[in-house]
Short mmCIF file of C-alpha atoms in Angstrom, two decimals:
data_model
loop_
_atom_site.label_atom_id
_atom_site.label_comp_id
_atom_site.label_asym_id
_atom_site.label_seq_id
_atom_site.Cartn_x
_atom_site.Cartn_y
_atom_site.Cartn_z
CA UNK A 54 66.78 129.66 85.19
CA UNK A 55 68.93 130.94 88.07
CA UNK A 56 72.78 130.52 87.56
CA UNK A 57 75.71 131.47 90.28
CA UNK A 58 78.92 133.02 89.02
CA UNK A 59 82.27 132.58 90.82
CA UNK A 60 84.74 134.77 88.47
CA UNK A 61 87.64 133.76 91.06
CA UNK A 62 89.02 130.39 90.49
CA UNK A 63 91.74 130.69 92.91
CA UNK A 64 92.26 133.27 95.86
CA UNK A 65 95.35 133.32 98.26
CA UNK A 66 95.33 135.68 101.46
CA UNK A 67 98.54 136.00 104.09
CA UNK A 68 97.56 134.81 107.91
CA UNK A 69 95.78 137.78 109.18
CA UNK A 70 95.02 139.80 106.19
CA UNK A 71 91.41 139.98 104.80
CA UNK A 72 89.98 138.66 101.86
CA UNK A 73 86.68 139.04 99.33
CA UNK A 74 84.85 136.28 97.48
CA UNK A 75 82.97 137.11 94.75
CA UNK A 76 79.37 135.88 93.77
CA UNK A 77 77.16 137.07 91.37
CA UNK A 78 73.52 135.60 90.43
CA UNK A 79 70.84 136.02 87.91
CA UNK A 80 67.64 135.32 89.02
CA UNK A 81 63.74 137.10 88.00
CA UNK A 82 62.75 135.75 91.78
CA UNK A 83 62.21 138.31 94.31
CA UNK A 84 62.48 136.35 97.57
CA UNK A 85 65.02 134.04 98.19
CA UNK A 86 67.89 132.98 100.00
CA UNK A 87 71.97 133.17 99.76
CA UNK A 88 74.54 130.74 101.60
CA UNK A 89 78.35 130.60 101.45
CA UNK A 90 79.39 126.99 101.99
CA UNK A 91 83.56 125.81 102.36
CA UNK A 92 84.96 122.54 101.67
CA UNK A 93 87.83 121.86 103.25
CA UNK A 94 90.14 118.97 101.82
CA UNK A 95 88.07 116.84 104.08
CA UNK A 96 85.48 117.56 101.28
CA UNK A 97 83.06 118.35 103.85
CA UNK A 98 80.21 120.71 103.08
CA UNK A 99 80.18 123.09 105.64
CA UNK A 100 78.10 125.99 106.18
CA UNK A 101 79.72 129.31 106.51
CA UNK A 102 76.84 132.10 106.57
CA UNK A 103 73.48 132.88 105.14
CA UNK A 104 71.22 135.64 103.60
CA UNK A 105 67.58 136.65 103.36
CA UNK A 106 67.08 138.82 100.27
CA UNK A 107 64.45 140.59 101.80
CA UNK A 108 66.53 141.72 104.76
CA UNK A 109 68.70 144.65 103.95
CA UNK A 110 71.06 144.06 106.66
CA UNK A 111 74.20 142.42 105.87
CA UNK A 112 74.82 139.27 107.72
CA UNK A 113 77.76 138.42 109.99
CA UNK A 114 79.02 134.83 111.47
CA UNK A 115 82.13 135.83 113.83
CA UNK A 116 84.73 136.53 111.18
CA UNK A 117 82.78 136.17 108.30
CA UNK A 118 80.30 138.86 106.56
CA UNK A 119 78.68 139.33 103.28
CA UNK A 120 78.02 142.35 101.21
CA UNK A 121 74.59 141.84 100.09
CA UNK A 122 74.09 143.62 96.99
CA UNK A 123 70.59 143.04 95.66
CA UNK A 124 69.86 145.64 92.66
CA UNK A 125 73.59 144.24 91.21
CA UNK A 126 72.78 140.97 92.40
CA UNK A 127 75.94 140.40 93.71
CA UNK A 128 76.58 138.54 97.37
CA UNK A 129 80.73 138.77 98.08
CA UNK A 130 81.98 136.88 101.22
CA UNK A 131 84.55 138.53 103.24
CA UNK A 132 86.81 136.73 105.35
CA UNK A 133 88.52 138.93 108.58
CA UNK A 134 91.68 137.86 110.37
CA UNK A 135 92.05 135.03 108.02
CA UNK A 136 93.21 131.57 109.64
CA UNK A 137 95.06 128.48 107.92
CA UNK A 138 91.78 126.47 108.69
CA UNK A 139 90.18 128.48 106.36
CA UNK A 140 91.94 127.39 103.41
CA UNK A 141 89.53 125.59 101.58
CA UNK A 142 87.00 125.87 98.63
CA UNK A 143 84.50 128.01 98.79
CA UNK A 144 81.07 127.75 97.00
CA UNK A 145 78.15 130.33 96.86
CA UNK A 146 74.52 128.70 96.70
CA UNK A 147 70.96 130.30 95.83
CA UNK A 148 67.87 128.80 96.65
CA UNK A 149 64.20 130.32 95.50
CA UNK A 150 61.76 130.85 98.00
CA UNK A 151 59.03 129.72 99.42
CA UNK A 152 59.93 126.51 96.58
CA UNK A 153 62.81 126.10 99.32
CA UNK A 154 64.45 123.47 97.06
CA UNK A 155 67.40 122.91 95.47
CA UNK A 156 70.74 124.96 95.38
CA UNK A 157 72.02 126.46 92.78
CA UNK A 158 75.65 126.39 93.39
CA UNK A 159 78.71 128.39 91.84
CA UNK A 160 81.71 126.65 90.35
CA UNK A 161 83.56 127.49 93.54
CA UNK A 162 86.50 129.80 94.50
CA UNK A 163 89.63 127.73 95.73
CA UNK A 164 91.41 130.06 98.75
CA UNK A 165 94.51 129.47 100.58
CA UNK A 166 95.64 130.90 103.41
CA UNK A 167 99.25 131.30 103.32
CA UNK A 168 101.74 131.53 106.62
CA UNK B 296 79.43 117.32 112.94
CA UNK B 297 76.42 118.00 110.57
CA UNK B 298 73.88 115.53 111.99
CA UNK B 299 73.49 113.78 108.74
CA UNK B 300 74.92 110.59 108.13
CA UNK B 301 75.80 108.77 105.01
CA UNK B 302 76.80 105.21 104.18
CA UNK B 303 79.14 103.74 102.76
CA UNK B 304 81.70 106.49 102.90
CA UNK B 305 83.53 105.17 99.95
CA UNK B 306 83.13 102.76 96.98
CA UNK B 307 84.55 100.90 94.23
CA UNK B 308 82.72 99.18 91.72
CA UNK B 309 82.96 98.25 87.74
CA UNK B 310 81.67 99.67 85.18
CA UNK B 311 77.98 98.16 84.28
CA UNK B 312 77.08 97.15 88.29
CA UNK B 313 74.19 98.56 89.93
CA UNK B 314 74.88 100.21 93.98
CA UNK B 315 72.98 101.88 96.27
CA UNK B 316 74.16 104.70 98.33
CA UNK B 317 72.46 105.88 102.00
CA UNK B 318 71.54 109.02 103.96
CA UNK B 319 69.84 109.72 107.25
CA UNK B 320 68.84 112.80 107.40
CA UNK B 321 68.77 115.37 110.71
CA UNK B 322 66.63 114.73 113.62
CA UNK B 323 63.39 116.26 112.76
CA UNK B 324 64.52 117.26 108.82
CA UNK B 325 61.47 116.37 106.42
CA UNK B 326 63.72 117.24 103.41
CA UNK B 327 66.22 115.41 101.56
CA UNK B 328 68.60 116.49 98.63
CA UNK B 329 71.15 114.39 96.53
CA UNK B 330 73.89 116.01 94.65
CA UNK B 331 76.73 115.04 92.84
CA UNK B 332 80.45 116.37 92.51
CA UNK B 333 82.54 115.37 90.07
CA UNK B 334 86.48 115.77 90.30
CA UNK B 335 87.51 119.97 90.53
CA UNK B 336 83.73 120.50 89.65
CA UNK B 337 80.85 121.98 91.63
CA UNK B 338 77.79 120.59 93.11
CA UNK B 339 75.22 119.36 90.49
CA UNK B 340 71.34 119.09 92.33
CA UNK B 341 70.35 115.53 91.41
CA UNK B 342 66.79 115.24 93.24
CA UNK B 343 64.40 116.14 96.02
CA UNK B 344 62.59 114.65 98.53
CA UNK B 345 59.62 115.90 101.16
CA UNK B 346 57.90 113.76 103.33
CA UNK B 347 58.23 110.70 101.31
CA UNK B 348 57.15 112.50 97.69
CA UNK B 349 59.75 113.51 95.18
CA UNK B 350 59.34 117.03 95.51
CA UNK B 351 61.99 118.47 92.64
CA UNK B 352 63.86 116.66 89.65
CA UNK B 353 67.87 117.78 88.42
CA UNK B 354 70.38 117.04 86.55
CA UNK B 355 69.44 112.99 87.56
CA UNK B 356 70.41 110.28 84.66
CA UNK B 357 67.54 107.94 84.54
CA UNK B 358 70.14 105.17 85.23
CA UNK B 359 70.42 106.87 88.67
CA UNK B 360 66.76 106.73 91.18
CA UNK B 361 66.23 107.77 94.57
CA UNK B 362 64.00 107.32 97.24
CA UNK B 363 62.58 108.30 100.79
CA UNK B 364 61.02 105.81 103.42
CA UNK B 365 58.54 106.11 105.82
CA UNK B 366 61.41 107.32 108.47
CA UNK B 367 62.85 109.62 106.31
CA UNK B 368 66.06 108.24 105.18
CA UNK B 369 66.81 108.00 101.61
CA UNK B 370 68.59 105.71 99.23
CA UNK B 371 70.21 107.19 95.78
CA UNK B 372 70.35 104.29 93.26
CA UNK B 373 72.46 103.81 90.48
CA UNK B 374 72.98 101.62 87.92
CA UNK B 375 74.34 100.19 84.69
CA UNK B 376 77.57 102.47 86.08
CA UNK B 377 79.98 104.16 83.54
CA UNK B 378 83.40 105.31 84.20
CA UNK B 379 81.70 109.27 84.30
CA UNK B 380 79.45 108.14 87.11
CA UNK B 381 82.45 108.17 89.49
CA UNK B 382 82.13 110.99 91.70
CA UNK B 383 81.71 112.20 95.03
CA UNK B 384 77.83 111.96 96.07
CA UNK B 385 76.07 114.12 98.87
CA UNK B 386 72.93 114.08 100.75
CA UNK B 387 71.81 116.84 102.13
CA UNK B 388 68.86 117.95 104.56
CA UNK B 389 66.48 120.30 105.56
CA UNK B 390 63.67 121.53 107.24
CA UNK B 391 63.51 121.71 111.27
CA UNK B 392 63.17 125.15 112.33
CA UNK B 393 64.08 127.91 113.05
CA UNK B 394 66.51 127.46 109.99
CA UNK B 395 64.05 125.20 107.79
CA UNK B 396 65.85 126.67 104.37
CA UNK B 397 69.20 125.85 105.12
CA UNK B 398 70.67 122.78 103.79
CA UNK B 399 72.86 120.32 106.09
CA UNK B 400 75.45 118.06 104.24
CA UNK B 401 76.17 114.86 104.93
CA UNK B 402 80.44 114.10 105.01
CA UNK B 403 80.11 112.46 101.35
CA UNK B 404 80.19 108.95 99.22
CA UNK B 405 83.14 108.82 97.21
CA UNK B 406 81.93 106.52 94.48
CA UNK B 407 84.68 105.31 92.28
CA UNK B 408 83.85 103.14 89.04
CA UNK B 409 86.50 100.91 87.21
#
């Protein structure tokens, strides 16, 4: 079974600064694929970035990167220049591939961007 | 704006009824997921759908059934409600390239169950 671990509950980060999510995963699958989704209070899923596990190269969405991690299994969003739109929770996903079905999620981190 | 639509965006119901929630998935999506997210919890996978055929199986009560028509949009059933049922319900979707693994959600149906 594959299980996603958020050990942050809550994160806050001052307008500007930078911040790191943690994720951590357990999996015996080789190939598969890594997302970072935020819900704003809307409760809107939105998707922030993803992440092939066989590509090596971290990936980057504007102000948003990951640091893959794939011996320690570990997949940490950071946020650059944080914004007060970014408050929000945060939620890291796996999904198995080529199976390409459902996401496992994490128990989310809650951050808030303070002024 | 995520393409996918869902219907109704929120309702209230007693305990014991029986509703059925909606989702149209993405323009050219062959996928759909439901999940479920219950107050200051994550997102539990519920069930699949590809093409039509149930394609994986969750956490899904077997009070709760889903399924996809012939032009792709799904209905999430539930029934014989109980006060725990109350929850916020997504649909998700996937599958038109280039990024055919990413999931698309849907803005949500707050169910609420008296």
């Amino acid at each position: 079974a594959q299980t996603v671990t958020q050990s942050q509950p809550e994160m806050s980060v001052q307008e500007a600064e930078t911040v790191t999510l943690s994720c951590t995963y357990d999996t015996s699958e080789n190939n598969y694929y890594l997302f970072w989704y935020k819900q704003p209070p809307s409760r809107q899923m939105i998707l922030v970035i993803r992440q092939e596990a066989y590509k090596q190269q971290n990936a980057t969405e504007n102000r948003f990167s990951v640091n893959f991690q794939k011996a320690a299994k570990s997949f940490s969003l950071k946020i650059s220049d944080s914004q007060l739109g970014d408050t929000a929770m945060y939620f890291c996903a796996f999904m198995k591939q080529p199976t390409r079905n459902q996401f496992y999620f994490g128990t989310g981190t809650s951050l808030t961007v303070i002024p | 704006d995520s393409g996918v639509t869902q219907t109704p965006k929120h309702l209230i119901t007693a305990t014991g009824q029986r509703v059925t929630l909606r989702c149209s998935p993405r323009s050219g999506d062959l996928s759909v997921y439901w999940y479920q997210q219950s107050l200051d919890q994550g997102l539990q996978f519920l069930i699949q759908y590809y093409n039509g055929e149930e394609r994986a199986k969750g956490n899904i009560l077997e009070r709760f059934s889903a399924q996809q028509f012939p032009d792709l949009h799904s209905e999430l059933n539930l029934s014989s409600l109980e006060l725990g049922d109350s929850a916020l319900y997504f649909c998700a979707s996937s599958g038109r390239a280039p990024s055919t693994d990413t999931q698309y959600f849907g803005p949500g149906t707050r169910l609420t169950v008296l």
